[in-house]
Amino acid sequence: MKAFPVAVALFLGVLSITQAQRETSLRVIDALRELHPAYKELRDVVVNAVASAKLNSSEVVYKFNVDIASRKESFMQTAIKSEANVLRQVDGQPTSVDTSCLGFLRQSVDVNMNLAGVSFTNCLNNVDASLSSEIVRVYNELQVNETSFVNLSVYDVFRGQNVFVNPQTIVDRLVEKLSSVQQAPAELTQELSQLVDAFEGRLGDVRAAYTSCLTMNDQLLQTTLQTVLQQLQQICLGALLPAASTEEPTEGTEEPVPTDPATEPATEVPTESEAPPAEVEETEVPSEPQPEPSTPGAAYGMVL
């Protein structure tokens, strides 16, 4: 009979321990639910950060392309201006210079300009290949960083564990996972910014190589055009024309034509018919003397 209470007590003890473990097992789900919002926030931050980095890299490519086009235009304008100056010398020669010789010089200028066009295209082809390679590289780097965070596993904490045997270990791992998830975005943003900066720096090297290529081929073109001018003098026996004036001729100013001073109209002398009528003199008619009125005193004396 004494063994029964002991068995009951042992059973109750095991039951209480089991219930405590089950409560801990349920806390695993609570910890997992706390991790889900943080993991979603991490994914949103990562996706937005990578998208922002891609937009920044797109802006870098845009500025690069604008600068490349500007540099190409500058070298093309220089080449066209040099060609025009040489052709002005060839076309301005007098008729005494051999026309067939001048024709050969024109052909030489045209051929050298075409060769310069080939060299300029080769420079641009090198830019295109380098730019494509750099774009693929930076997008792969951005993708790797995005995948390392977005594909972060949440359920790897359950590997090798039993939710009913050691649930507290799983809970501890989930708490640690939550802490690492909350700290990841700050590191990612800095890494992505560094990748875009490095990409811009490499494109700067491509730009410098393109400028060097254009400069070298432009110098070669200028040398060939100078050779044409030497051939004009030594082979065709022509002479160089003076430099073209860039000032526009000014038109001569006309002297003002003096105008006759305005004559005042002559005063008209009135004729007899237009003579003003003579004024009629008025004659004064003498008036008769009027008797002076009697004073009141004199009239009063006469009455008396």
mmCIF file of C-alpha atoms in Angstrom:
data_model
loop_
_atom_site.group_PDB
_atom_site.id
_atom_site.type_symbol
_atom_site.label_atom_id
_atom_site.label_comp_id
_atom_site.label_asym_id
_atom_site.label_seq_id
_atom_site.Cartn_x
_atom_site.Cartn_y
_atom_site.Cartn_z
ATOM 1 C CA MET A 1 0.000 0.000 0.000
ATOM 2 C CA LYS A 2 2.891 2.369 0.652
ATOM 3 C CA ALA A 3 4.155 1.871 -2.892
ATOM 4 C CA PHE A 4 0.976 3.289 -4.378
ATOM 5 C CA PRO A 5 1.357 6.823 -2.965
ATOM 6 C CA VAL A 6 4.963 6.837 -4.083
ATOM 7 C CA ALA A 7 3.948 5.827 -7.581
ATOM 8 C CA VAL A 8 1.267 8.478 -7.646
ATOM 9 C CA ALA A 9 3.698 11.137 -6.487
ATOM 10 C CA LEU A 10 6.224 10.038 -9.073
ATOM 11 C CA PHE A 11 3.580 10.111 -11.768
ATOM 12 C CA LEU A 12 2.434 13.558 -10.780
ATOM 13 C CA GLY A 13 6.017 14.779 -10.772
ATOM 14 C CA VAL A 14 6.643 13.425 -14.227
ATOM 15 C CA LEU A 15 3.349 14.885 -15.405
ATOM 16 C CA SER A 16 4.231 18.336 -14.092
ATOM 17 C CA ILE A 17 7.628 18.185 -15.777
ATOM 18 C CA THR A 18 6.007 17.070 -19.000
ATOM 19 C CA GLN A 19 3.477 19.885 -18.857
ATOM 20 C CA ALA A 20 6.263 22.395 -18.267
ATOM 21 C CA GLN A 21 8.123 21.056 -21.292
ATOM 22 C CA ARG A 22 4.967 21.286 -23.379
ATOM 23 C CA GLU A 23 4.553 24.906 -22.395
ATOM 24 C CA THR A 24 8.140 25.529 -23.450
ATOM 25 C CA SER A 25 7.417 23.744 -26.713
ATOM 26 C CA LEU A 26 4.521 26.106 -27.324
ATOM 27 C CA ARG A 27 6.798 29.069 -26.640
ATOM 28 C CA VAL A 28 8.783 27.926 -29.673
ATOM 29 C CA ILE A 29 5.812 28.878 -31.834
ATOM 30 C CA ASP A 30 5.548 32.241 -30.098
ATOM 31 C CA ALA A 31 9.242 32.930 -30.743
ATOM 32 C CA LEU A 32 8.809 31.847 -34.346
ATOM 33 C CA ARG A 33 5.895 34.242 -34.804
ATOM 34 C CA GLU A 34 7.994 37.097 -33.432
ATOM 35 C CA LEU A 35 10.648 36.310 -36.019
ATOM 36 C CA HIS A 36 8.293 36.410 -39.024
ATOM 37 C CA PRO A 37 7.573 40.203 -39.004
ATOM 38 C CA ALA A 38 11.260 40.961 -38.503
ATOM 39 C CA TYR A 39 12.168 38.648 -41.360
ATOM 40 C CA LYS A 40 9.592 40.300 -43.645
ATOM 41 C CA GLU A 41 10.955 43.718 -42.710
ATOM 42 C CA LEU A 42 14.440 42.485 -43.525
ATOM 43 C CA ARG A 43 13.341 41.272 -46.949
ATOM 44 C CA ASP A 44 11.643 44.598 -47.674
ATOM 45 C CA VAL A 45 14.719 46.543 -46.609
ATOM 46 C CA VAL A 46 17.015 44.321 -48.654
ATOM 47 C CA VAL A 47 14.865 44.507 -51.786
ATOM 48 C CA ASN A 48 14.562 48.300 -51.520
ATOM 49 C CA ALA A 49 18.273 48.726 -50.795
ATOM 50 C CA VAL A 50 19.270 46.599 -53.779
ATOM 51 C CA ALA A 51 16.758 48.407 -56.004
ATOM 52 C CA SER A 52 18.189 51.751 -54.877
ATOM 53 C CA ALA A 53 21.720 50.529 -55.590
ATOM 54 C CA LYS A 54 20.651 49.397 -59.067
ATOM 55 C CA LEU A 55 19.101 52.813 -59.712
ATOM 56 C CA ASN A 56 22.338 54.470 -58.605
ATOM 57 C CA SER A 57 24.325 52.224 -60.925
ATOM 58 C CA SER A 58 21.926 53.123 -63.745
ATOM 59 C CA GLU A 59 22.584 56.827 -63.102
ATOM 60 C CA VAL A 60 26.326 56.117 -63.237
ATOM 61 C CA VAL A 61 25.908 54.420 -66.627
ATOM 62 C CA TYR A 62 23.813 57.329 -67.928
ATOM 63 C CA LYS A 63 26.432 59.940 -66.994
ATOM 64 C CA PHE A 64 29.131 57.721 -68.480
ATOM 65 C CA ASN A 65 27.306 57.436 -71.820
ATOM 66 C CA VAL A 66 26.664 61.187 -71.973
ATOM 67 C CA ASP A 67 30.353 61.896 -71.378
ATOM 68 C CA ILE A 68 31.462 59.346 -73.992
ATOM 69 C CA ALA A 69 29.186 60.915 -76.623
ATOM 70 C CA SER A 70 30.482 64.392 -75.771
ATOM 71 C CA ARG A 71 34.107 63.301 -76.126
ATOM 72 C CA LYS A 72 33.418 61.585 -79.449
ATOM 73 C CA GLU A 73 31.668 64.687 -80.784
ATOM 74 C CA SER A 74 34.598 66.903 -79.757
ATOM 75 C CA PHE A 75 37.156 64.771 -81.602
ATOM 76 C CA MET A 76 34.903 64.505 -84.668
ATOM 77 C CA GLN A 77 34.525 68.286 -84.857
ATOM 78 C CA THR A 78 38.296 68.690 -84.631
ATOM 79 C CA ALA A 79 38.818 66.196 -87.458
ATOM 80 C CA ILE A 80 36.207 67.852 -89.688
ATOM 81 C CA LYS A 81 37.707 71.300 -89.095
ATOM 82 C CA SER A 82 41.200 70.043 -89.948
ATOM 83 C CA GLU A 83 39.896 68.437 -93.140
ATOM 84 C CA ALA A 84 38.190 71.680 -94.184
ATOM 85 C CA ASN A 85 41.408 73.663 -93.669
ATOM 86 C CA VAL A 86 43.436 71.287 -95.849
ATOM 87 C CA LEU A 87 40.810 71.227 -98.606
ATOM 88 C CA ARG A 88 40.741 75.025 -98.574
ATOM 89 C CA GLN A 89 44.459 74.999 -99.321
ATOM 90 C CA VAL A 90 44.055 72.453 -102.127
ATOM 91 C CA ASP A 91 40.996 74.056 -103.720
ATOM 92 C CA GLY A 92 42.461 77.554 -103.505
ATOM 93 C CA GLN A 93 45.464 76.861 -105.731
ATOM 94 C CA PRO A 94 45.832 78.840 -108.973
ATOM 95 C CA THR A 95 45.150 77.231 -112.352
ATOM 96 C CA SER A 96 48.885 76.915 -113.003
ATOM 97 C CA VAL A 97 49.088 74.050 -110.473
ATOM 98 C CA ASP A 98 48.606 70.562 -111.914
ATOM 99 C CA THR A 99 44.929 69.667 -111.405
ATOM 100 C CA SER A 100 45.563 65.915 -111.465
ATOM 101 C CA CYS A 101 48.070 66.309 -108.639
ATOM 102 C CA LEU A 102 45.509 68.274 -106.639
ATOM 103 C CA GLY A 103 42.978 65.519 -107.299
ATOM 104 C CA PHE A 104 45.320 62.953 -105.764
ATOM 105 C CA LEU A 105 45.637 65.147 -102.683
ATOM 106 C CA ARG A 106 41.858 65.326 -102.333
ATOM 107 C CA GLN A 107 41.667 61.550 -102.552
ATOM 108 C CA SER A 108 44.392 61.274 -99.917
ATOM 109 C CA VAL A 109 42.459 63.549 -97.558
ATOM 110 C CA ASP A 110 39.279 61.526 -98.063
ATOM 111 C CA VAL A 111 41.046 58.205 -97.483
ATOM 112 C CA ASN A 112 42.709 59.430 -94.290
ATOM 113 C CA MET A 113 39.387 60.738 -92.951
ATOM 114 C CA ASN A 114 37.803 57.346 -93.621
ATOM 115 C CA LEU A 115 40.660 55.626 -91.814
ATOM 116 C CA ALA A 116 40.191 58.000 -88.886
ATOM 117 C CA GLY A 117 36.528 56.978 -88.801
ATOM 118 C CA VAL A 118 37.571 53.325 -88.556
ATOM 119 C CA SER A 119 39.933 54.095 -85.687
ATOM 120 C CA PHE A 120 37.271 56.096 -83.829
ATOM 121 C CA THR A 121 34.862 53.166 -84.207
ATOM 122 C CA ASN A 122 37.472 50.778 -82.821
ATOM 123 C CA CYS A 123 37.828 52.991 -79.758
ATOM 124 C CA LEU A 124 34.066 52.969 -79.244
ATOM 125 C CA ASN A 125 33.894 49.188 -79.668
ATOM 126 C CA ASN A 126 36.387 48.823 -76.828
ATOM 127 C CA VAL A 127 34.182 51.038 -74.666
ATOM 128 C CA ASP A 128 31.111 48.962 -75.484
ATOM 129 C CA ALA A 129 32.803 45.692 -74.545
ATOM 130 C CA SER A 130 34.187 47.090 -71.290
ATOM 131 C CA LEU A 131 30.883 48.712 -70.323
ATOM 132 C CA SER A 132 28.897 45.515 -70.907
ATOM 133 C CA SER A 133 31.374 43.521 -68.831
ATOM 134 C CA GLU A 134 31.255 45.998 -65.951
ATOM 135 C CA ILE A 135 27.443 46.113 -65.919
ATOM 136 C CA VAL A 136 27.230 42.318 -65.725
ATOM 137 C CA ARG A 137 29.775 42.322 -62.920
ATOM 138 C CA VAL A 138 28.073 44.932 -60.746
ATOM 139 C CA TYR A 139 24.625 43.341 -61.158
ATOM 140 C CA ASN A 140 26.029 39.955 -60.176
ATOM 141 C CA GLU A 141 27.610 41.507 -57.093
ATOM 142 C CA LEU A 142 24.344 43.183 -56.130
ATOM 143 C CA GLN A 143 22.438 39.958 -56.700
ATOM 144 C CA VAL A 144 24.808 37.952 -54.490
ATOM 145 C CA ASN A 145 24.379 40.405 -51.627
ATOM 146 C CA GLU A 146 20.615 40.380 -52.039
ATOM 147 C CA THR A 147 20.431 36.575 -52.070
ATOM 148 C CA SER A 148 22.609 36.249 -48.981
ATOM 149 C CA PHE A 149 19.996 38.182 -46.983
ATOM 150 C CA VAL A 150 16.711 37.380 -48.722
ATOM 151 C CA ASN A 151 17.367 33.639 -48.758
ATOM 152 C CA LEU A 152 18.202 33.685 -45.069
ATOM 153 C CA SER A 153 16.708 30.525 -43.553
ATOM 154 C CA VAL A 154 14.327 30.792 -40.628
ATOM 155 C CA TYR A 155 13.776 27.105 -39.974
ATOM 156 C CA ASP A 156 17.398 25.981 -39.847
ATOM 157 C CA VAL A 157 17.211 26.338 -36.043
ATOM 158 C CA PHE A 158 15.092 23.157 -35.946
ATOM 159 C CA ARG A 159 17.764 20.985 -37.530
ATOM 160 C CA GLY A 160 18.972 18.301 -35.135
ATOM 161 C CA GLN A 161 16.513 19.434 -32.488
ATOM 162 C CA ASN A 162 13.254 18.046 -31.100
ATOM 163 C CA VAL A 163 10.570 20.521 -30.196
ATOM 164 C CA PHE A 164 9.307 18.220 -27.405
ATOM 165 C CA VAL A 165 12.666 17.117 -26.049
ATOM 166 C CA ASN A 166 14.719 20.329 -26.001
ATOM 167 C CA PRO A 167 12.372 23.201 -26.936
ATOM 168 C CA GLN A 168 14.368 25.760 -24.947
ATOM 169 C CA THR A 169 17.353 25.263 -27.231
ATOM 170 C CA ILE A 170 15.151 26.055 -30.209
ATOM 171 C CA VAL A 171 13.762 29.144 -28.480
ATOM 172 C CA ASP A 172 17.283 30.380 -27.745
ATOM 173 C CA ARG A 173 18.263 29.897 -31.376
ATOM 174 C CA LEU A 174 15.201 31.798 -32.577
ATOM 175 C CA VAL A 175 16.018 34.711 -30.268
ATOM 176 C CA GLU A 176 19.573 34.760 -31.604
ATOM 177 C CA LYS A 177 18.250 34.627 -35.167
ATOM 178 C CA LEU A 178 15.962 37.589 -34.470
ATOM 179 C CA SER A 179 18.897 39.649 -33.198
ATOM 180 C CA SER A 180 20.986 38.910 -36.300
ATOM 181 C CA VAL A 181 18.079 39.726 -38.620
ATOM 182 C CA GLN A 182 17.576 43.128 -36.999
ATOM 183 C CA GLN A 183 21.255 44.072 -37.426
ATOM 184 C CA ALA A 184 21.670 42.961 -41.050
ATOM 185 C CA PRO A 185 20.207 45.930 -43.054
ATOM 186 C CA ALA A 186 22.743 48.506 -41.843
ATOM 187 C CA GLU A 187 25.628 46.357 -43.027
ATOM 188 C CA LEU A 188 23.915 45.657 -46.352
ATOM 189 C CA THR A 189 23.364 49.318 -47.219
ATOM 190 C CA GLN A 190 27.034 50.100 -46.676
ATOM 191 C CA GLU A 191 28.158 47.131 -48.759
ATOM 192 C CA LEU A 192 25.869 48.060 -51.661
ATOM 193 C CA SER A 193 27.081 51.661 -51.632
ATOM 194 C CA GLN A 194 30.686 50.486 -51.810
ATOM 195 C CA LEU A 195 29.859 48.221 -54.753
ATOM 196 C CA VAL A 196 28.314 51.107 -56.720
ATOM 197 C CA ASP A 197 31.274 53.387 -55.914
ATOM 198 C CA ALA A 198 33.702 50.723 -57.130
ATOM 199 C CA PHE A 199 31.628 50.314 -60.305
ATOM 200 C CA GLU A 200 31.809 54.056 -60.984
ATOM 201 C CA GLY A 201 35.567 54.005 -60.445
ATOM 202 C CA ARG A 202 36.045 51.199 -62.973
ATOM 203 C CA LEU A 203 33.977 53.107 -65.538
ATOM 204 C CA GLY A 204 36.300 56.050 -64.954
ATOM 205 C CA ASP A 205 39.174 53.838 -66.089
ATOM 206 C CA VAL A 206 37.199 52.878 -69.209
ATOM 207 C CA ARG A 207 36.581 56.568 -69.946
ATOM 208 C CA ALA A 208 40.278 57.380 -69.596
ATOM 209 C CA ALA A 209 41.223 54.536 -71.950
ATOM 210 C CA TYR A 210 38.692 55.792 -74.512
ATOM 211 C CA THR A 211 40.075 59.328 -74.370
ATOM 212 C CA SER A 212 43.604 58.003 -74.815
ATOM 213 C CA CYS A 213 42.510 55.962 -77.840
ATOM 214 C CA LEU A 214 40.823 58.965 -79.469
ATOM 215 C CA THR A 215 43.807 61.213 -78.783
ATOM 216 C CA MET A 216 46.269 58.781 -80.342
ATOM 217 C CA ASN A 217 44.192 58.353 -83.507
ATOM 218 C CA ASP A 218 43.532 62.084 -83.783
ATOM 219 C CA GLN A 219 47.263 62.774 -83.631
ATOM 220 C CA LEU A 220 47.773 60.228 -86.404
ATOM 221 C CA LEU A 221 45.122 61.969 -88.521
ATOM 222 C CA GLN A 222 46.686 65.395 -87.963
ATOM 223 C CA THR A 223 50.057 63.999 -89.046
ATOM 224 C CA THR A 224 48.631 62.630 -92.296
ATOM 225 C CA LEU A 225 46.867 65.914 -93.058
ATOM 226 C CA GLN A 226 50.089 67.834 -92.483
ATOM 227 C CA THR A 227 51.747 65.434 -94.907
ATOM 228 C CA VAL A 228 49.154 66.398 -97.531
ATOM 229 C CA LEU A 229 50.098 70.063 -97.111
ATOM 230 C CA GLN A 230 53.767 69.201 -97.548
ATOM 231 C CA GLN A 231 52.947 67.207 -100.679
ATOM 232 C CA LEU A 232 50.981 70.187 -101.970
ATOM 233 C CA GLN A 233 54.120 72.317 -101.830
ATOM 234 C CA GLN A 234 56.836 69.801 -102.711
ATOM 235 C CA ILE A 235 55.090 67.563 -105.255
ATOM 236 C CA CYS A 236 52.292 69.661 -106.733
ATOM 237 C CA LEU A 237 54.455 72.821 -106.501
ATOM 238 C CA GLY A 238 51.666 74.813 -104.924
ATOM 239 C CA ALA A 239 51.816 77.462 -102.230
ATOM 240 C CA LEU A 240 49.989 77.716 -98.936
ATOM 241 C CA LEU A 241 47.281 80.320 -98.699
ATOM 242 C CA PRO A 242 47.206 82.809 -95.848
ATOM 243 C CA ALA A 243 45.109 81.889 -92.883
ATOM 244 C CA ALA A 244 41.428 82.554 -93.344
ATOM 245 C CA SER A 245 40.204 85.618 -91.497
ATOM 246 C CA THR A 246 37.524 84.941 -88.986
ATOM 247 C CA GLU A 247 36.348 88.566 -88.924
ATOM 248 C CA GLU A 248 33.367 89.500 -91.056
ATOM 249 C CA PRO A 249 33.854 92.473 -93.419
ATOM 250 C CA THR A 250 32.243 95.626 -92.224
ATOM 251 C CA GLU A 251 30.061 97.623 -94.589
ATOM 252 C CA GLY A 252 31.139 101.195 -95.460
ATOM 253 C CA THR A 253 29.132 103.922 -93.900
ATOM 254 C CA GLU A 254 27.468 106.338 -96.263
ATOM 255 C CA GLU A 255 28.025 110.029 -95.721
ATOM 256 C CA PRO A 256 24.859 111.825 -94.838
ATOM 257 C CA VAL A 257 23.457 113.949 -97.658
ATOM 258 C CA PRO A 258 23.206 117.570 -96.504
ATOM 259 C CA THR A 259 19.719 118.863 -96.630
ATOM 260 C CA ASP A 260 18.839 122.430 -97.666
ATOM 261 C CA PRO A 261 17.756 124.594 -94.799
ATOM 262 C CA ALA A 262 14.087 125.188 -94.753
ATOM 263 C CA THR A 263 13.154 128.515 -96.344
ATOM 264 C CA GLU A 264 10.737 130.695 -94.548
ATOM 265 C CA PRO A 265 7.651 131.594 -96.521
ATOM 266 C CA ALA A 266 7.793 135.144 -97.982
ATOM 267 C CA THR A 267 5.562 137.636 -96.367
ATOM 268 C CA GLU A 268 2.752 138.650 -98.670
ATOM 269 C CA VAL A 269 2.282 142.338 -99.422
ATOM 270 C CA PRO A 270 -1.370 143.175 -99.466
ATOM 271 C CA THR A 271 -2.646 144.667 -102.727
ATOM 272 C CA GLU A 272 -4.942 147.558 -103.033
ATOM 273 C CA SER A 273 -7.936 145.349 -103.266
ATOM 274 C CA GLU A 274 -6.802 143.535 -100.180
ATOM 275 C CA ALA A 275 -5.925 146.745 -98.292
ATOM 276 C CA PRO A 276 -7.704 146.979 -95.004
ATOM 277 C CA PRO A 277 -10.584 149.460 -94.907
ATOM 278 C CA ALA A 278 -9.722 152.902 -93.570
ATOM 279 C CA GLU A 279 -10.998 153.669 -90.158
ATOM 280 C CA VAL A 280 -13.755 156.341 -90.078
ATOM 281 C CA GLU A 281 -12.879 159.157 -87.774
ATOM 282 C CA GLU A 282 -15.651 160.112 -85.432
ATOM 283 C CA THR A 283 -16.378 163.907 -85.144
ATOM 284 C CA GLU A 284 -17.407 165.232 -81.836
ATOM 285 C CA VAL A 285 -20.682 167.208 -81.847
ATOM 286 C CA PRO A 286 -20.556 170.159 -79.389
ATOM 287 C CA SER A 287 -23.217 169.806 -76.791
ATOM 288 C CA GLU A 288 -25.279 172.757 -75.594
ATOM 289 C CA PRO A 289 -24.413 174.088 -72.152
ATOM 290 C CA GLN A 290 -26.894 172.914 -69.606
ATOM 291 C CA PRO A 291 -28.053 175.247 -66.814
ATOM 292 C CA GLU A 292 -26.616 174.390 -63.493
ATOM 293 C CA PRO A 293 -29.125 173.124 -61.054
ATOM 294 C CA SER A 294 -30.116 175.626 -58.372
ATOM 295 C CA THR A 295 -28.961 174.951 -54.939
ATOM 296 C CA PRO A 296 -31.481 174.425 -52.183
ATOM 297 C CA GLY A 297 -30.366 177.605 -50.411
ATOM 298 C CA ALA A 298 -30.991 179.842 -53.408
ATOM 299 C CA ALA A 299 -34.402 178.413 -53.950
ATOM 300 C CA TYR A 300 -35.279 179.008 -50.291
ATOM 301 C CA GLY A 301 -34.240 182.748 -50.565
ATOM 302 C CA MET A 302 -36.442 183.338 -53.538
ATOM 303 C CA VAL A 303 -39.411 182.042 -51.700
ATOM 304 C CA LEU A 304 -38.825 184.410 -48.869
#
